[in-house]
PDB file of C-alpha atoms in Angstrom:
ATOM      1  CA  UNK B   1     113.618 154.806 118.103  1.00  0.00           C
ATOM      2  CA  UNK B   2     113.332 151.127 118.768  1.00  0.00           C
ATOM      3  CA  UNK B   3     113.252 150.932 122.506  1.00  0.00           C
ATOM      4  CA  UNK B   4     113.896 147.165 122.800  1.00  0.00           C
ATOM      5  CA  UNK B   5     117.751 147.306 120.871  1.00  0.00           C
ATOM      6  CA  UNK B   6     120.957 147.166 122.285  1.00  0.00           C
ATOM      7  CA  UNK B   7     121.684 151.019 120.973  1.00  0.00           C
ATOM      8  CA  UNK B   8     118.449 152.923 122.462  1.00  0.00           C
ATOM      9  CA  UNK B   9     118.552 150.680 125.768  1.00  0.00           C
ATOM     10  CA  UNK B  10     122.515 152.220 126.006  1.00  0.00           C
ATOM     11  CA  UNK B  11     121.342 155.628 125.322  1.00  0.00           C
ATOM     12  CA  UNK B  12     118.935 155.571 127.757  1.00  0.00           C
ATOM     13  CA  UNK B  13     121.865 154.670 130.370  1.00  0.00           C
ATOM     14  CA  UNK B  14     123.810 156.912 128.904  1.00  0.00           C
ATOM     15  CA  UNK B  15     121.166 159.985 129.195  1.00  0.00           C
ATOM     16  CA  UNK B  16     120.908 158.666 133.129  1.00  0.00           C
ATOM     17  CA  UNK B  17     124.048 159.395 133.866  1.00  0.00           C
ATOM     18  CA  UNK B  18     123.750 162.625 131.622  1.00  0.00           C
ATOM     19  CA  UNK B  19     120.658 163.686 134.086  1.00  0.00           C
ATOM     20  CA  UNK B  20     122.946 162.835 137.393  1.00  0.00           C
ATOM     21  CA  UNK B  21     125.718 164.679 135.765  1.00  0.00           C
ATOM     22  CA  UNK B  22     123.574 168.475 135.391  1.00  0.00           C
ATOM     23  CA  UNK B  23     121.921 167.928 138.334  1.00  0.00           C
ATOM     24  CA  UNK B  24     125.085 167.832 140.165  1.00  0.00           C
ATOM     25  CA  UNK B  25     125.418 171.619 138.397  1.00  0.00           C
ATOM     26  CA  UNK B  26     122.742 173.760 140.766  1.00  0.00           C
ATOM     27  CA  UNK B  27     124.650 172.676 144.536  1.00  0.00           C
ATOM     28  CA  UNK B  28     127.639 173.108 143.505  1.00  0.00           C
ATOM     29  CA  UNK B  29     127.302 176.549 141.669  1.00  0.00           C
ATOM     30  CA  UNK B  30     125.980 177.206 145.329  1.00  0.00           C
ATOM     31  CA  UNK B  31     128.698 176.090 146.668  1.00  0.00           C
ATOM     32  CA  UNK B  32     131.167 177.504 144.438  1.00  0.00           C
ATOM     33  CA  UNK B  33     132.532 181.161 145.956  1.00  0.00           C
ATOM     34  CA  UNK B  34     132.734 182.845 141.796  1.00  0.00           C
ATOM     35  CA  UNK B  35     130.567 184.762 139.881  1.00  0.00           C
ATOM     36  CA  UNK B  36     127.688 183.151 138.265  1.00  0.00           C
ATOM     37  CA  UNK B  37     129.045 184.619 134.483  1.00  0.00           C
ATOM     38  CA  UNK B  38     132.933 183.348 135.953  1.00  0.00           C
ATOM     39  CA  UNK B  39     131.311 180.054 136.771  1.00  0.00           C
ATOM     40  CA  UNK B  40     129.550 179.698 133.371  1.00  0.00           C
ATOM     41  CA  UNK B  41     132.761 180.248 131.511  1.00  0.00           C
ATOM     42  CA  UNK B  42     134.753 178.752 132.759  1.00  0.00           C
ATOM     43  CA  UNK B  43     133.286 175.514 133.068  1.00  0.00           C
ATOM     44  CA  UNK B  44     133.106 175.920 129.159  1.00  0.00           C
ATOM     45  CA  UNK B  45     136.663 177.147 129.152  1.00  0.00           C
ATOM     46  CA  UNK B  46     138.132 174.192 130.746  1.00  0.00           C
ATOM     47  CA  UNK B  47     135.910 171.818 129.072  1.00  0.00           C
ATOM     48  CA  UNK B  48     137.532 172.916 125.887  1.00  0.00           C
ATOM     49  CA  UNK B  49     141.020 172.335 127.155  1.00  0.00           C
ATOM     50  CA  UNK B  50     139.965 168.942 128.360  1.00  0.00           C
ATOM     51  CA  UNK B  51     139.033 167.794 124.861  1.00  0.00           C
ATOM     52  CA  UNK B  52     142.060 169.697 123.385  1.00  0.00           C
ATOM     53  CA  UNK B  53     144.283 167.007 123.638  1.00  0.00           C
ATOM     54  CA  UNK B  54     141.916 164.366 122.163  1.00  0.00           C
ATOM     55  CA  UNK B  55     141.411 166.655 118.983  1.00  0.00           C
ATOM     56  CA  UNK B  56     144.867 167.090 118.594  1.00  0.00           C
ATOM     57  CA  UNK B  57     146.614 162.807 119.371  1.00  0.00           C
ATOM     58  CA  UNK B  58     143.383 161.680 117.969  1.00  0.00           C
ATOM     59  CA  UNK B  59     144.330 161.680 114.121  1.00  0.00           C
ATOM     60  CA  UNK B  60     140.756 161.101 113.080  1.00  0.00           C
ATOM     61  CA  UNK B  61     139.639 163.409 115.045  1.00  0.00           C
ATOM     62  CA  UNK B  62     141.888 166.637 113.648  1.00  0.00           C
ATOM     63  CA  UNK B  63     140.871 165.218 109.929  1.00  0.00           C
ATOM     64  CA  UNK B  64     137.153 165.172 111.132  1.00  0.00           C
ATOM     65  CA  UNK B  65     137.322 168.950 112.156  1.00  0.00           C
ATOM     66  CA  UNK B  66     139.541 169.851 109.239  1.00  0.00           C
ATOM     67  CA  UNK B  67     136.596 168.205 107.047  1.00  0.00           C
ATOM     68  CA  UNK B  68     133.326 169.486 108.976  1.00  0.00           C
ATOM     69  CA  UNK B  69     132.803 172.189 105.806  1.00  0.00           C
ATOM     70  CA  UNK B  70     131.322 175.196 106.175  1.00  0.00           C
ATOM     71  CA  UNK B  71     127.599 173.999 106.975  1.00  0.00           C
ATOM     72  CA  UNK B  72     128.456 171.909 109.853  1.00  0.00           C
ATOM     73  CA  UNK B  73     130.914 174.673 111.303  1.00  0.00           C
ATOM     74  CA  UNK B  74     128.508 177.476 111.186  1.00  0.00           C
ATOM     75  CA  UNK B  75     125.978 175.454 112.684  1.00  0.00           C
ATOM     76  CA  UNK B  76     128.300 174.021 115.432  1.00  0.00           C
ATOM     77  CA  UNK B  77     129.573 177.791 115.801  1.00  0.00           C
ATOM     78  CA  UNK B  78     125.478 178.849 115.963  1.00  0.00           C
ATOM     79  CA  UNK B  79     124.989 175.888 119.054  1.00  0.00           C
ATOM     80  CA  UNK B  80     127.802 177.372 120.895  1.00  0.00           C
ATOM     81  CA  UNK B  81     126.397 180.897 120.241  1.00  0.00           C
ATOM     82  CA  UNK B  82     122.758 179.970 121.475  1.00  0.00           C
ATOM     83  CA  UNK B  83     124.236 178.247 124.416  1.00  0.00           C
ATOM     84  CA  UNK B  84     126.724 181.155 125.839  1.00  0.00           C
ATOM     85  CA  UNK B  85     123.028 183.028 125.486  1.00  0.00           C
ATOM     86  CA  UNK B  86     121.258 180.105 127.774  1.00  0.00           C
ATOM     87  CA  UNK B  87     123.898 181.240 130.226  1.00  0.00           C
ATOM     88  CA  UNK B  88     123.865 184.843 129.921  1.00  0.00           C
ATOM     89  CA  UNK B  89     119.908 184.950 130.183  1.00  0.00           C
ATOM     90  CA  UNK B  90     119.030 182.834 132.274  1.00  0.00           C
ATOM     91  CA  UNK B  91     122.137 183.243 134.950  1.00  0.00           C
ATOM     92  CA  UNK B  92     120.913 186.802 135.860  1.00  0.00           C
ATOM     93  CA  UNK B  93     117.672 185.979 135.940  1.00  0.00           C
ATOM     94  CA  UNK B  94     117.505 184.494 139.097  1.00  0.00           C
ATOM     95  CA  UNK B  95     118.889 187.493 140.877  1.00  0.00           C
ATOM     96  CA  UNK B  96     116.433 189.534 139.517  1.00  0.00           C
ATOM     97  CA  UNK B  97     112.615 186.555 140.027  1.00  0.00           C
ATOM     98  CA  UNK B  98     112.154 184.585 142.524  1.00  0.00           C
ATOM     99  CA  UNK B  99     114.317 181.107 141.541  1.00  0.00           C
ATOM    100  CA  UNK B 100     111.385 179.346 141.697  1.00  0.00           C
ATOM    101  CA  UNK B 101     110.166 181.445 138.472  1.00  0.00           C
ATOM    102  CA  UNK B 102     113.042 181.323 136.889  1.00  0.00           C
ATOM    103  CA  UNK B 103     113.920 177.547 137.369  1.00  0.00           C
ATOM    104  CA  UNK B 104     110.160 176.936 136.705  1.00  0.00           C
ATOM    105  CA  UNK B 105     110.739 179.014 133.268  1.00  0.00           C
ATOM    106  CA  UNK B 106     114.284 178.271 131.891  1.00  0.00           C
ATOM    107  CA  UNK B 107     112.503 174.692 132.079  1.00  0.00           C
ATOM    108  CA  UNK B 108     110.584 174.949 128.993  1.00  0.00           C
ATOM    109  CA  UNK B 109     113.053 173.893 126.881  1.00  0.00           C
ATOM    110  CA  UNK B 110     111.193 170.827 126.125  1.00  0.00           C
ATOM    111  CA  UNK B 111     107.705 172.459 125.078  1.00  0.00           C
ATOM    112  CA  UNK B 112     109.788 174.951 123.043  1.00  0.00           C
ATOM    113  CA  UNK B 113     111.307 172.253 121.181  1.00  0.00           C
ATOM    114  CA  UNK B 114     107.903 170.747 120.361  1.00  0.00           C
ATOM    115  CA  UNK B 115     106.655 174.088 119.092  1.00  0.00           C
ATOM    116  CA  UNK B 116     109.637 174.396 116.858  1.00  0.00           C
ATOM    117  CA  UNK B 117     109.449 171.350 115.941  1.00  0.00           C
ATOM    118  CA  UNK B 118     105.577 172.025 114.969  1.00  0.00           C
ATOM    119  CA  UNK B 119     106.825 175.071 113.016  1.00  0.00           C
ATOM    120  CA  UNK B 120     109.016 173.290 111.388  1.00  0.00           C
ATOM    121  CA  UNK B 121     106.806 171.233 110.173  1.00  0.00           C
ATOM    122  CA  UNK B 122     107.007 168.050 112.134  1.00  0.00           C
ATOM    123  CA  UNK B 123     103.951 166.740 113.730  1.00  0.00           C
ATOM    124  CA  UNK B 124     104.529 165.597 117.501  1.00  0.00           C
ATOM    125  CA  UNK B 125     102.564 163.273 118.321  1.00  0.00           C
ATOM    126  CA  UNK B 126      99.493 163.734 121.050  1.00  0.00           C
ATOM    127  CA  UNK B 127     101.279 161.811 123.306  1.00  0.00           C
ATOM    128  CA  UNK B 128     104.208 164.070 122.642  1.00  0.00           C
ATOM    129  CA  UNK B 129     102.432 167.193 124.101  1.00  0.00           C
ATOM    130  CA  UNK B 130     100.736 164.937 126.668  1.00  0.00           C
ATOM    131  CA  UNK B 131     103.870 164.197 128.108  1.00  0.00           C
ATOM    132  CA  UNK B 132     105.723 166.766 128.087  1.00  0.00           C
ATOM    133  CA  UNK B 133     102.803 169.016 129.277  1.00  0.00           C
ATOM    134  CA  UNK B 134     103.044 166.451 132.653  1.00  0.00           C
ATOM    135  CA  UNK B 135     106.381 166.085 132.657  1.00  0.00           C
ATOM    136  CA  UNK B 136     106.710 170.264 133.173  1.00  0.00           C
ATOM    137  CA  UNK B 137     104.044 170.129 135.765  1.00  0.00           C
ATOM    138  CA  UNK B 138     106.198 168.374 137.729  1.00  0.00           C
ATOM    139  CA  UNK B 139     108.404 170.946 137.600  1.00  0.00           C
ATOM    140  CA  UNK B 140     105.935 173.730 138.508  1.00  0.00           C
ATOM    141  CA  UNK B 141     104.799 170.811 141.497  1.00  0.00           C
ATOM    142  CA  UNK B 142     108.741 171.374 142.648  1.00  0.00           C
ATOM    143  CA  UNK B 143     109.256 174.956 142.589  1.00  0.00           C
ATOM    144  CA  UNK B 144     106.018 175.860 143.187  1.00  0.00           C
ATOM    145  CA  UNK B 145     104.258 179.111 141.695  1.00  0.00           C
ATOM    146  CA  UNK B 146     105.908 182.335 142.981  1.00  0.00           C
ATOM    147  CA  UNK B 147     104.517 185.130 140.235  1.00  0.00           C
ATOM    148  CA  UNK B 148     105.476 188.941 141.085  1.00  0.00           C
ATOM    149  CA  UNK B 149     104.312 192.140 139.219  1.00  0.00           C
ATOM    150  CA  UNK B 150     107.176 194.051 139.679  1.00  0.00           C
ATOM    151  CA  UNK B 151     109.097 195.596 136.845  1.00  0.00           C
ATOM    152  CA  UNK B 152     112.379 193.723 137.810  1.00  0.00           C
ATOM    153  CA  UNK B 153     110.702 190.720 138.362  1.00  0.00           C
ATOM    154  CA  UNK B 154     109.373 190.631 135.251  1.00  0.00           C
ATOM    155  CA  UNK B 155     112.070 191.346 133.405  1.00  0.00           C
ATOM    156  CA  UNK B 156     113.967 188.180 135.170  1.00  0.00           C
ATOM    157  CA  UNK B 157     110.788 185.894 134.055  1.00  0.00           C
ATOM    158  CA  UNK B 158     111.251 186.983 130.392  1.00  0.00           C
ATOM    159  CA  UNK B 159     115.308 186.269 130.560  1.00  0.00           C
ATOM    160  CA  UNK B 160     114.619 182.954 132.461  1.00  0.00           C
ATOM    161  CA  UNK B 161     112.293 182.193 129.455  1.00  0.00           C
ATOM    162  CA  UNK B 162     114.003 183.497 126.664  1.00  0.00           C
ATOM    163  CA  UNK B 163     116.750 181.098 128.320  1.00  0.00           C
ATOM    164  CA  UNK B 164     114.470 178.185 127.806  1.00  0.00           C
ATOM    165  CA  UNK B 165     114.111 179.082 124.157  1.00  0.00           C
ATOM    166  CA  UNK B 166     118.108 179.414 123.590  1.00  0.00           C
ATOM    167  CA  UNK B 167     118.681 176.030 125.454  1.00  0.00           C
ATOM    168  CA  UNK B 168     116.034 174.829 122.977  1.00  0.00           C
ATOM    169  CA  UNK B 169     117.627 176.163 119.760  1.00  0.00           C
ATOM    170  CA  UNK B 170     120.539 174.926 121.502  1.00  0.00           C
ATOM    171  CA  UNK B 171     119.671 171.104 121.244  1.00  0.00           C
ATOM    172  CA  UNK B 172     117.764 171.469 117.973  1.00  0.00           C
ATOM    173  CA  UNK B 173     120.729 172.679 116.332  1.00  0.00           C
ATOM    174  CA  UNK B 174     122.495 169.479 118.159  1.00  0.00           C
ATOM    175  CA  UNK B 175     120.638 166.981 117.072  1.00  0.00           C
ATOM    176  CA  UNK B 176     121.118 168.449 113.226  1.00  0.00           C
ATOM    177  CA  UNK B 177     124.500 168.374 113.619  1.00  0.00           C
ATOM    178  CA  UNK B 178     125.481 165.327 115.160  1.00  0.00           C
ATOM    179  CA  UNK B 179     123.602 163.260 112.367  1.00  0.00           C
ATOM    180  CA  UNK B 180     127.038 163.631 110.599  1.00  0.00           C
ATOM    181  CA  UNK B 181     129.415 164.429 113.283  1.00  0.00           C
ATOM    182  CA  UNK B 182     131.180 163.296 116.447  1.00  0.00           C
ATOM    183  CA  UNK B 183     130.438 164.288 119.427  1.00  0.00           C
ATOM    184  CA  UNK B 184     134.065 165.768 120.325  1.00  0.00           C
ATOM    185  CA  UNK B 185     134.143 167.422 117.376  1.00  0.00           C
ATOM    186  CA  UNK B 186     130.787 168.736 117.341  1.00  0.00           C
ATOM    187  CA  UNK B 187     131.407 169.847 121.305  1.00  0.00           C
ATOM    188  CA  UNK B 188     135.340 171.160 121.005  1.00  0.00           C
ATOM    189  CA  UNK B 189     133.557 173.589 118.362  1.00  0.00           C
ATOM    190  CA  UNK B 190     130.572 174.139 120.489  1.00  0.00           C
ATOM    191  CA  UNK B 191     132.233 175.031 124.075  1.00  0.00           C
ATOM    192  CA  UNK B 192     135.156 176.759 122.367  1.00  0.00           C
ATOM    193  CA  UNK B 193     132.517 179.539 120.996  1.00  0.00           C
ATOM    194  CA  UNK B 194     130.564 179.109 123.996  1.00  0.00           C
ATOM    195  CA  UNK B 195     133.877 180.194 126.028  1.00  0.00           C
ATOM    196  CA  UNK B 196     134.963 183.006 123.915  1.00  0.00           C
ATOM    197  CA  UNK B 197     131.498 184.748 123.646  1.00  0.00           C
ATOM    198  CA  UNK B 198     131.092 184.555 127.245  1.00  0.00           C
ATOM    199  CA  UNK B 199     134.946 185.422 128.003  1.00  0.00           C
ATOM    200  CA  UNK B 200     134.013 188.598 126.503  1.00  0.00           C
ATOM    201  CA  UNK B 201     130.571 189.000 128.156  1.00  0.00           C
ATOM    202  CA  UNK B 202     132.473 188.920 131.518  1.00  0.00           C
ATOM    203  CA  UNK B 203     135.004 191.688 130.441  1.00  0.00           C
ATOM    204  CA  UNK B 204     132.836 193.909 128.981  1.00  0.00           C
ATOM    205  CA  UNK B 205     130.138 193.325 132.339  1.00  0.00           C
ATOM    206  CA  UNK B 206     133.967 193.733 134.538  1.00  0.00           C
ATOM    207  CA  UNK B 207     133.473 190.024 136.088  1.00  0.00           C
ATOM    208  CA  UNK B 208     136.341 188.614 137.729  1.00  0.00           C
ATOM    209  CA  UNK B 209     137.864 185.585 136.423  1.00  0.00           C
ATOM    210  CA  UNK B 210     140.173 185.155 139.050  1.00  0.00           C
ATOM    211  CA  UNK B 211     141.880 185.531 142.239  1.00  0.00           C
ATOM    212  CA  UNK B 212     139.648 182.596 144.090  1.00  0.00           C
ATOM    213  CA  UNK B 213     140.752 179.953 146.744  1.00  0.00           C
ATOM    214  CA  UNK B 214     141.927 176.779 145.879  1.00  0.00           C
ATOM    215  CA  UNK B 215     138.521 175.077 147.052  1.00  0.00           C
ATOM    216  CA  UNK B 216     137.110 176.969 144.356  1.00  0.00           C
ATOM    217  CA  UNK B 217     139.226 176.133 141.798  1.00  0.00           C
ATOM    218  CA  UNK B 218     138.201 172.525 142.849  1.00  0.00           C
ATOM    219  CA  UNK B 219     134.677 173.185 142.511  1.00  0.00           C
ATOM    220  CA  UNK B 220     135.111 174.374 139.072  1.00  0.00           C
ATOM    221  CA  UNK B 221     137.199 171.419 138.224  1.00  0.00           C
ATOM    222  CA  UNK B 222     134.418 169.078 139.396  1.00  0.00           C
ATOM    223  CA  UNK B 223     131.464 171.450 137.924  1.00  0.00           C
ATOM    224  CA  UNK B 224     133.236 170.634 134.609  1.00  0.00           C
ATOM    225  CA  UNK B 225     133.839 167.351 134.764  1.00  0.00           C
ATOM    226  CA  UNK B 226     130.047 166.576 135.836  1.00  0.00           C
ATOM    227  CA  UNK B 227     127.881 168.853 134.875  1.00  0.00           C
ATOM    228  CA  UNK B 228     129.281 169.794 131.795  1.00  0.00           C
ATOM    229  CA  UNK B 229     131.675 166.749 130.082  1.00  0.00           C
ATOM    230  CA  UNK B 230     129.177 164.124 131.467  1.00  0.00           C
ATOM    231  CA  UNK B 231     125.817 166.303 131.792  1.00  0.00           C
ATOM    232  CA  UNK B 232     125.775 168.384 128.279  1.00  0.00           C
ATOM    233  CA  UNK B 233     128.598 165.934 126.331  1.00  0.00           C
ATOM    234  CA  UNK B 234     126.567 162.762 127.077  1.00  0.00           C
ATOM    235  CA  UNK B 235     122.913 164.923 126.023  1.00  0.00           C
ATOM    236  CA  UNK B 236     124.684 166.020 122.782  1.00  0.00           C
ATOM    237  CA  UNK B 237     126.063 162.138 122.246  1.00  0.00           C
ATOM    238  CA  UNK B 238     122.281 160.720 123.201  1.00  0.00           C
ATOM    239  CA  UNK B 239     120.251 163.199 120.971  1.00  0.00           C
ATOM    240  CA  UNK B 240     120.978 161.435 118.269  1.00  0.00           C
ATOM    241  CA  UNK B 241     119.560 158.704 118.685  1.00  0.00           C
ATOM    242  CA  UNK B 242     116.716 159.632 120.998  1.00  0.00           C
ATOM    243  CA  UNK B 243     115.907 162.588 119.506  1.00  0.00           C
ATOM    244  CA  UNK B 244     115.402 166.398 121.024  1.00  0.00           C
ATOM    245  CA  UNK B 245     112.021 165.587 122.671  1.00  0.00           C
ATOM    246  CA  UNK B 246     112.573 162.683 124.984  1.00  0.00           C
ATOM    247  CA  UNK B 247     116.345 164.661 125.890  1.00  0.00           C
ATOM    248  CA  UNK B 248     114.699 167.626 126.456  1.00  0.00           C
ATOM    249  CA  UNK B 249     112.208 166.029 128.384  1.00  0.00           C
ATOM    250  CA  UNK B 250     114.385 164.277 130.414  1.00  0.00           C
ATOM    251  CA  UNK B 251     116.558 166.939 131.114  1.00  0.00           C
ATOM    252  CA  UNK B 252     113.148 168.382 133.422  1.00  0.00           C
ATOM    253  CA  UNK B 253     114.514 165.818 136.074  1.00  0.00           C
ATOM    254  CA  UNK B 254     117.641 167.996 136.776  1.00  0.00           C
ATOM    255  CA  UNK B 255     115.271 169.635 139.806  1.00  0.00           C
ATOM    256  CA  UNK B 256     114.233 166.683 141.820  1.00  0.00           C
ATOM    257  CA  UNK B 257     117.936 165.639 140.880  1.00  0.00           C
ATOM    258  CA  UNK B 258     118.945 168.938 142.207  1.00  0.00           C
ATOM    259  CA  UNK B 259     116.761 168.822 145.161  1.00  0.00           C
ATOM    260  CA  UNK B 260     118.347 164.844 146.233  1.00  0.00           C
ATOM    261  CA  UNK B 261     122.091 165.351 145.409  1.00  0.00           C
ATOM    262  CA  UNK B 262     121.666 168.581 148.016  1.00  0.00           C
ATOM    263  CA  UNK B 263     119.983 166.287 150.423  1.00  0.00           C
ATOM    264  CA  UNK B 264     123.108 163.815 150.615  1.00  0.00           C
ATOM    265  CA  UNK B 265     125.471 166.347 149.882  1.00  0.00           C
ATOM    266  CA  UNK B 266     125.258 169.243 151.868  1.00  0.00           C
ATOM    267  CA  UNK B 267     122.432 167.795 154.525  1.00  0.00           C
ATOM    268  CA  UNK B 268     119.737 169.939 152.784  1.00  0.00           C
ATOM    269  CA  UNK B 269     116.212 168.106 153.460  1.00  0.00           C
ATOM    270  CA  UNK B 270     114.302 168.009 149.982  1.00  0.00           C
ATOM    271  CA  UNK B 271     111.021 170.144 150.095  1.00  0.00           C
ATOM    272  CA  UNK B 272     108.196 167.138 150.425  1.00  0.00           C
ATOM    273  CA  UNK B 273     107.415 167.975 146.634  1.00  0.00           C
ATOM    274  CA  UNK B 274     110.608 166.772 145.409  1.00  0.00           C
ATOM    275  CA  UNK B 275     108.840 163.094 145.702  1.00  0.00           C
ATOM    276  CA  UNK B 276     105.780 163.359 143.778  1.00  0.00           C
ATOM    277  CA  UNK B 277     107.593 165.859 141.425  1.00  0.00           C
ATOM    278  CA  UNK B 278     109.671 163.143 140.225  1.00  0.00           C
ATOM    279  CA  UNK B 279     106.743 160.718 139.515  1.00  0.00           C
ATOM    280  CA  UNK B 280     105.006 162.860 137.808  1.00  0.00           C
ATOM    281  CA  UNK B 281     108.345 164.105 135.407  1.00  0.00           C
ATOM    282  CA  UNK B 282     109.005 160.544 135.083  1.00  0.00           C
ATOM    283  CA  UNK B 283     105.805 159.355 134.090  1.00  0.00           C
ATOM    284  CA  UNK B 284     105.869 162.474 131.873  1.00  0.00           C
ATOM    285  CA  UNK B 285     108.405 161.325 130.136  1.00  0.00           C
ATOM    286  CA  UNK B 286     107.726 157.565 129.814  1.00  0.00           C
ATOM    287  CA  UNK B 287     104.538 159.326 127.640  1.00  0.00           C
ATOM    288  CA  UNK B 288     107.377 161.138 125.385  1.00  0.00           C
ATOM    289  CA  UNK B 289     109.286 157.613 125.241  1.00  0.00           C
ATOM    290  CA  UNK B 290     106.383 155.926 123.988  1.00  0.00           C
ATOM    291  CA  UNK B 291     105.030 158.755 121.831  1.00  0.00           C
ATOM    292  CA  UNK B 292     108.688 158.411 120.063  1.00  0.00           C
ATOM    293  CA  UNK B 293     108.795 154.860 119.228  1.00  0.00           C
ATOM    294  CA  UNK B 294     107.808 154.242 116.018  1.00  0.00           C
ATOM    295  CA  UNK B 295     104.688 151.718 115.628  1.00  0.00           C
ATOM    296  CA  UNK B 296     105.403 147.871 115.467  1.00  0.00           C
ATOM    297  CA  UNK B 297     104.731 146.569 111.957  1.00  0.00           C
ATOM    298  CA  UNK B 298     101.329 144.772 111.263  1.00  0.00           C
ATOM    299  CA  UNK B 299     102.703 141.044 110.169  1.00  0.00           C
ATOM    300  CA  UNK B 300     101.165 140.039 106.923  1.00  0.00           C
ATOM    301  CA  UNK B 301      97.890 138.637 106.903  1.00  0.00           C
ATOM    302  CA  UNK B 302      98.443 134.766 105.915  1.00  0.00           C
ATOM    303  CA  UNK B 303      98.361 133.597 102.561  1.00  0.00           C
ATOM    304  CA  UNK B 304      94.715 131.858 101.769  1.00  0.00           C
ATOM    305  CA  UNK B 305      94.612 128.484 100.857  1.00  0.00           C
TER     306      UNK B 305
END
């Protein structure tokens, strides 16, 4: 990744506005009078019906999908899969730990990545764990370290973590896929299994899926249309070119993010740690940046005479 071109520089707007976009999701699932498991699919749900159109008056598009073969279609099937789990783990782990915890743990998405990565046989850089090492204790700076020995609590730590892992698998399988595929394509498929799975988590748990006021209908609308076509679209367009660590790693600024956007929005003061946290994640992940870039090449030494 060649930070100086015309393509990374773009991505790295692009993944901006993918970070304002999620970190619009935590105050206004607060805000939003629904189920957590309602919430979840449904801003899946409509996300697919949003991009149903496109599929279908976008000829390319509808040959694209009708050509994905069966690789590409189990493994966009498998991202959708690992990220209705994200939602069903971590979601009711923050009734059950503190949110601190659970925000705190759901948040190692990018350090599982690296380990995967490592298991996989790629060698991250130093820099690589540096960074994203930093980058997490910023998070831990912003929620602060709230541990509890109760059985319940517990329990919610290990589903806030295992949540981490399926957001991780999530993006790994992401960036495979989109080396050869659009990112409609690749995210109709996606949310559309993502919607079903949990559309049947919420009937078989007896959620309710409807029956809410029209400001909450609203909410949803917007929750969509930030959080999820702007927030996860724009990190599943951006991973391909940036690559799962420094997305991952910038996806760590969705607290601070959080913390601000509730601070203009609903008049919420940001905890004094919100500042610092935000230096530190960034500076985190300027170490991931540079860790990515490949070295420049050594000119030739000149020709004796």
């Amino acid at each position: 990744m060649l930070l100086d071109s015309p393509q990374a520089r773009f991505d790295l707007l692009l993944l901006a506005v993918a970070v304002a976009g999620i970190s619009l999701s935590g105050p206004l699932v607060a805000a939003t009078a629904a189920p957590a498991l309602a919430i979840a699919f449904w801003r899946n749900a409509m996300a697919t019906a949003s991009l149903t159109p496109v599929v279908l008056l976008r000829g390319t598009l509808r040959r694209e999908l009708a050509a994905l073969g069966r690789r590409r279609l189990l493994l966009s099937a498998a991202a959708g899969a690992t990220l209705a789990a994200h939602f069903a783990l971590w979601l009711p782990s923050l009734s059950m730990t503190s949110v601190a915890s659970s925000v705190a743990l759901v948040t190692t998405t990018p350090i599982w990545i690296t380990v995967l990565l490592w298991l996989r046989g790629h060698r991250p850089d130093r820099r690589t764990w540096i960074g994203t090492g930093v980058a997490f204790a910023g998070v831990v700076l912003l929620t602060g370290v709230d541990l509890s020995v109760s059985a319940r609590a517990l329990a919610g730590d290990a589903l806030a973590l295992a949540g981490g892992l399926a957001a991780a698998v999530y993006m790994l399988i992401g960036n495979e896929v989109r080396r050869t595929t659009s990112t409609t394509s690749y995210t109709f498929v996606c949310y559309s299994v993502t919607a079903g799975l949990l559309l049947v988590l919420c009937l078989a748990t007896g959620t309710d899926l409807a029956g809410y006021s029209t400001e909450t209908w609203i909410k949803l609308l917007l929750l969509t249309a930030t959080a999820q076509l702007l927030g996860h679209s724009l990190l599943n367009r951006v991973v391909r070119g940036l690559g799962p660590s420094v997305t991952s790693t910038a996806i760590l600024l969705e607290a601070p993010g959080a913390a601000l956007i509730a601070a203009v929005w609903l008049g919420q003061t940001p905890p004094w740690p919100a500042y610092p946290a935000l230096g530190v994640i960034l500076w985190g992940l300027a170490l991931v940046i540079r860790a990515e870039r490949p070295p420049r090449p050594v000119p030739p030494a000149p020709a004796a005479t």
